[in-house]
JSON list of C-alpha atoms in Angstrom, two decimals:
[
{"chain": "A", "resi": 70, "resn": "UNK", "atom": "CA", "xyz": [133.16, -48.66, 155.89]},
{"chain": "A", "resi": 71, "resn": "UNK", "atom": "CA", "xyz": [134.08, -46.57, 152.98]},
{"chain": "A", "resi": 72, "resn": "UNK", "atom": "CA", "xyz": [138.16, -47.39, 151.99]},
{"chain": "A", "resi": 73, "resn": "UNK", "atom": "CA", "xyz": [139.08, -43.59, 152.39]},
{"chain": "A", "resi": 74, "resn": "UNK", "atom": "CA", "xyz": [138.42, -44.28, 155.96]},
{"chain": "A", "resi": 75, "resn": "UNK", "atom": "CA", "xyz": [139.89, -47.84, 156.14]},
{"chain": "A", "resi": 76, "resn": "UNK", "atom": "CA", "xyz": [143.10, -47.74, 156.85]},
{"chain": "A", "resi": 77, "resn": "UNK", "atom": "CA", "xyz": [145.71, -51.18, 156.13]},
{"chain": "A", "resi": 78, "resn": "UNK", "atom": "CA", "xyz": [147.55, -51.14, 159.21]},
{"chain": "A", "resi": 79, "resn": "UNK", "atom": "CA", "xyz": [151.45, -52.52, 158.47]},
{"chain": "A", "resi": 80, "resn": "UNK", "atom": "CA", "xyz": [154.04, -53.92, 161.12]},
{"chain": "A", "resi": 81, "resn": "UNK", "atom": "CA", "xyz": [156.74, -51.50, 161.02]},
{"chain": "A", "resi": 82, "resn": "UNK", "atom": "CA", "xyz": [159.05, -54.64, 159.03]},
{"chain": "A", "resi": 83, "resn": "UNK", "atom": "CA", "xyz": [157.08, -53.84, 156.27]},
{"chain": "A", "resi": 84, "resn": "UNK", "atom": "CA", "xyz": [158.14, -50.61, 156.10]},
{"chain": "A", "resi": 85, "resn": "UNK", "atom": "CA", "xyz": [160.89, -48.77, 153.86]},
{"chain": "A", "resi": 86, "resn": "UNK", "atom": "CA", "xyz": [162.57, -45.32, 155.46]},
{"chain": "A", "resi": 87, "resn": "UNK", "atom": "CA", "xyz": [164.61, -43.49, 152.71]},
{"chain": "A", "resi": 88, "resn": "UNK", "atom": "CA", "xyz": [167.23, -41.42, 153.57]},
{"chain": "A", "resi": 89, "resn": "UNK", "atom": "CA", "xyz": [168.23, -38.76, 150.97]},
{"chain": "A", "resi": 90, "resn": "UNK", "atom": "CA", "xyz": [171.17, -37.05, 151.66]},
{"chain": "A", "resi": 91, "resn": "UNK", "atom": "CA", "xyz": [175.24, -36.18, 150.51]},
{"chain": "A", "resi": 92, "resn": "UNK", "atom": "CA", "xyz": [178.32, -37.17, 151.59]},
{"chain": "A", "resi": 93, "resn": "UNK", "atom": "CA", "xyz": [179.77, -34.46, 153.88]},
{"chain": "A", "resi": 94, "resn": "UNK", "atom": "CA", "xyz": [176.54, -33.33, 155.27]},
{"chain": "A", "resi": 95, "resn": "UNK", "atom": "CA", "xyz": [176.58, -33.36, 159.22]},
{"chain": "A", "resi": 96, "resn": "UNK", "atom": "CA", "xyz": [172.56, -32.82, 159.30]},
{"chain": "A", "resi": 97, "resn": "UNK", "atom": "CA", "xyz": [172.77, -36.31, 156.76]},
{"chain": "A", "resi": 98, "resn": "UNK", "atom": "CA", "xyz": [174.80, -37.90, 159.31]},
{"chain": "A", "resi": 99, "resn": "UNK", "atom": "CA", "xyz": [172.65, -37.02, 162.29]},
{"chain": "A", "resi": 100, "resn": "UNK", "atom": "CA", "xyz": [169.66, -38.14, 160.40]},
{"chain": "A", "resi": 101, "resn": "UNK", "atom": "CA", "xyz": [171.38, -41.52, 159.57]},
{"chain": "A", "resi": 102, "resn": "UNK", "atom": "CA", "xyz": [171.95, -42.41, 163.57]},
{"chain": "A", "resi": 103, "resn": "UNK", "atom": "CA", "xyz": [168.28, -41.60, 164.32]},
{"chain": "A", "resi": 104, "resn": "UNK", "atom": "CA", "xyz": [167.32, -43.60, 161.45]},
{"chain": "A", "resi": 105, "resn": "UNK", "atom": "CA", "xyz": [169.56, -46.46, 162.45]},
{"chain": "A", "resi": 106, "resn": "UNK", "atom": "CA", "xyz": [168.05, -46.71, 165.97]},
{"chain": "A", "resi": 107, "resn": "UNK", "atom": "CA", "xyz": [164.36, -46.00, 165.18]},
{"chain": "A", "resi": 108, "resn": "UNK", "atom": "CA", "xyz": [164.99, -48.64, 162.41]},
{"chain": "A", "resi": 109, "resn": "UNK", "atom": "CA", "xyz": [166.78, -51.23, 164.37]},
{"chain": "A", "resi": 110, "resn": "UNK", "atom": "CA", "xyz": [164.68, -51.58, 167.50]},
{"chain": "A", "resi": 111, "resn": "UNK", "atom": "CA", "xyz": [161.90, -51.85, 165.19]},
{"chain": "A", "resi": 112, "resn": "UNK", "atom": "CA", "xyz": [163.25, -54.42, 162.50]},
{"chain": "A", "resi": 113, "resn": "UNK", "atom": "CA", "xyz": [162.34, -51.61, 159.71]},
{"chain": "A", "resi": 114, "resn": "UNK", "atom": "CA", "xyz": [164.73, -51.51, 156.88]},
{"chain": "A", "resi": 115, "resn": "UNK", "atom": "CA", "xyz": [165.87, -48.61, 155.48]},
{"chain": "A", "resi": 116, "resn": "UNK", "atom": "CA", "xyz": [168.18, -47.04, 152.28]},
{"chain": "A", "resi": 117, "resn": "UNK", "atom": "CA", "xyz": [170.20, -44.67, 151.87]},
{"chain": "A", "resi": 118, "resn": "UNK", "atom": "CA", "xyz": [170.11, -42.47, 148.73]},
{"chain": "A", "resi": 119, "resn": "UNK", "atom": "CA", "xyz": [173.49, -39.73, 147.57]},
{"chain": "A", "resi": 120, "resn": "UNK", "atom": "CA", "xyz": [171.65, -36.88, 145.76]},
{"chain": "A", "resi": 121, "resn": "UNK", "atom": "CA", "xyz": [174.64, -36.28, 143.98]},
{"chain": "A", "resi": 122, "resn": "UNK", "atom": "CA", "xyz": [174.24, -39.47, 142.11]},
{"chain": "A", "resi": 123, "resn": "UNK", "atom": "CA", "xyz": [170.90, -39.13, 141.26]},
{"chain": "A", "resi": 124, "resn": "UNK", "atom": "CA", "xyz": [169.90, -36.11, 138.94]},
{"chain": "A", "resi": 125, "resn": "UNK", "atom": "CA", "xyz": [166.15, -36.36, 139.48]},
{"chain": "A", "resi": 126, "resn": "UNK", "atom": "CA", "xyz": [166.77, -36.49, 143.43]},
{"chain": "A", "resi": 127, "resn": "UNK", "atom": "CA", "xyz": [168.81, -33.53, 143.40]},
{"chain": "A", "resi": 128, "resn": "UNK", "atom": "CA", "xyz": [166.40, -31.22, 141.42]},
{"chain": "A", "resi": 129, "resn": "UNK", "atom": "CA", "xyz": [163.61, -32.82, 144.16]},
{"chain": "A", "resi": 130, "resn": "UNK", "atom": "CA", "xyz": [165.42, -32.19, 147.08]},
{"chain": "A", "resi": 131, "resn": "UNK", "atom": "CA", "xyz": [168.88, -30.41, 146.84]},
{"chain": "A", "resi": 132, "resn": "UNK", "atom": "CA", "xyz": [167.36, -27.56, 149.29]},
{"chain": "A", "resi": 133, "resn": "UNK", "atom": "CA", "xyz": [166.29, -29.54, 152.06]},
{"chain": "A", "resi": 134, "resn": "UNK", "atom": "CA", "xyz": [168.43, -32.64, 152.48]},
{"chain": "A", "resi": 135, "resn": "UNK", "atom": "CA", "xyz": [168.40, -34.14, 154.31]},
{"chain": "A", "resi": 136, "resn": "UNK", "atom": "CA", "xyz": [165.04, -36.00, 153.55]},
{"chain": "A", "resi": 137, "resn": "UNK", "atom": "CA", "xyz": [162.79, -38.68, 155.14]},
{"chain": "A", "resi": 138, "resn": "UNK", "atom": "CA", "xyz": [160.84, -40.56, 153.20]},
{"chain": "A", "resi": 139, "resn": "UNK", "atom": "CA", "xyz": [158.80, -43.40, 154.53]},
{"chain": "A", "resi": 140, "resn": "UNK", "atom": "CA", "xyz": [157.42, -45.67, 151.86]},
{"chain": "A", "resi": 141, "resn": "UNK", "atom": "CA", "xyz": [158.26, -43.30, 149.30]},
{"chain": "A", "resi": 142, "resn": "UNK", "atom": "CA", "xyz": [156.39, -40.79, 150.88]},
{"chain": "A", "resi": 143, "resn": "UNK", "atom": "CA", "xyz": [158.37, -37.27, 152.44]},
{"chain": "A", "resi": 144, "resn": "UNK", "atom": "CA", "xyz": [157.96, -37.50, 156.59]},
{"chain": "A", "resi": 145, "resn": "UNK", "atom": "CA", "xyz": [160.44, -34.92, 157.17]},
{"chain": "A", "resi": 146, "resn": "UNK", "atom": "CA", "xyz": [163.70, -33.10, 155.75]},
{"chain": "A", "resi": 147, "resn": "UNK", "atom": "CA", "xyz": [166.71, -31.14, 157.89]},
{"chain": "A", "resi": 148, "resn": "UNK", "atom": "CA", "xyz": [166.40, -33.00, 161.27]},
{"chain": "A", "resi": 149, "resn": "UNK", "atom": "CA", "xyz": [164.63, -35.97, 161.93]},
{"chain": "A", "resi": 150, "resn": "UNK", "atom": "CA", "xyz": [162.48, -36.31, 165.29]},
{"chain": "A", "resi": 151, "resn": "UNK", "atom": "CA", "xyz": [163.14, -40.20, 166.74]},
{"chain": "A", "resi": 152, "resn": "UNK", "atom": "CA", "xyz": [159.76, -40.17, 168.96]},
{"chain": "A", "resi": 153, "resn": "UNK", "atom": "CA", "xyz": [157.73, -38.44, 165.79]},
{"chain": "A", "resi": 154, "resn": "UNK", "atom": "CA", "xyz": [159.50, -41.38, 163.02]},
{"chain": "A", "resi": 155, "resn": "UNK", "atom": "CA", "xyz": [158.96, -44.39, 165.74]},
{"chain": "A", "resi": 156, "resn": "UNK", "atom": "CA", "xyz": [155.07, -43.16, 165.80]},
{"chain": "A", "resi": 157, "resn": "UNK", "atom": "CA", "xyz": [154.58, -43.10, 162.04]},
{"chain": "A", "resi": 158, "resn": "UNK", "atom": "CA", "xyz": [156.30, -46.43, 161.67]},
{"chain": "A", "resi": 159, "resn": "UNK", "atom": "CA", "xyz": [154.97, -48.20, 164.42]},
{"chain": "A", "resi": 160, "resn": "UNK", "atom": "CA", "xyz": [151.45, -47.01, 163.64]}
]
């Protein structure tokens, strides 16, 4: 089978979400709790990231925090859907 069609399956432990966000943001802090559940139930760890810390994040992203990444890829950005982030991380 050609590798553009094989596909490395991983548990979702061996995962990394990424939350990019701001302090003060209630759309950050909504994301976080969906994050922390999806996350928890499935042992996936996760990080949180300030945009205003991080020049390079905020010229990436300061229009659409807050963002998903899931490894180091962008899932989603403004509100994150539980049953749509379980699926991607549990494969």
């Amino acid at each position: 089978m050609s590798p553009i069609f094989r596909r490395t399956k991983r548990k979702p432990q061996e995962r990394l979400v990424t939350l990019i966000g701001k302090p003060g943001c209630h759309l950050c802090d909504d994301a976080q709790s969906v994050i922390e559940k999806v996350c928890g139930e499935l042992g996936t760890p996760w990080e949180k990231k300030d945009i205003t810390q991080d020049e390079e994040l905020h010229r990436a992203y300061w229009e659409q925090i807050p963002v998903v990444l899931v490894d180091g890829e962008q899932h989603t950005f403004w509100r994150v859907d539980e049953t749509r982030l379980r699926r991607e991380l549990a494969g």
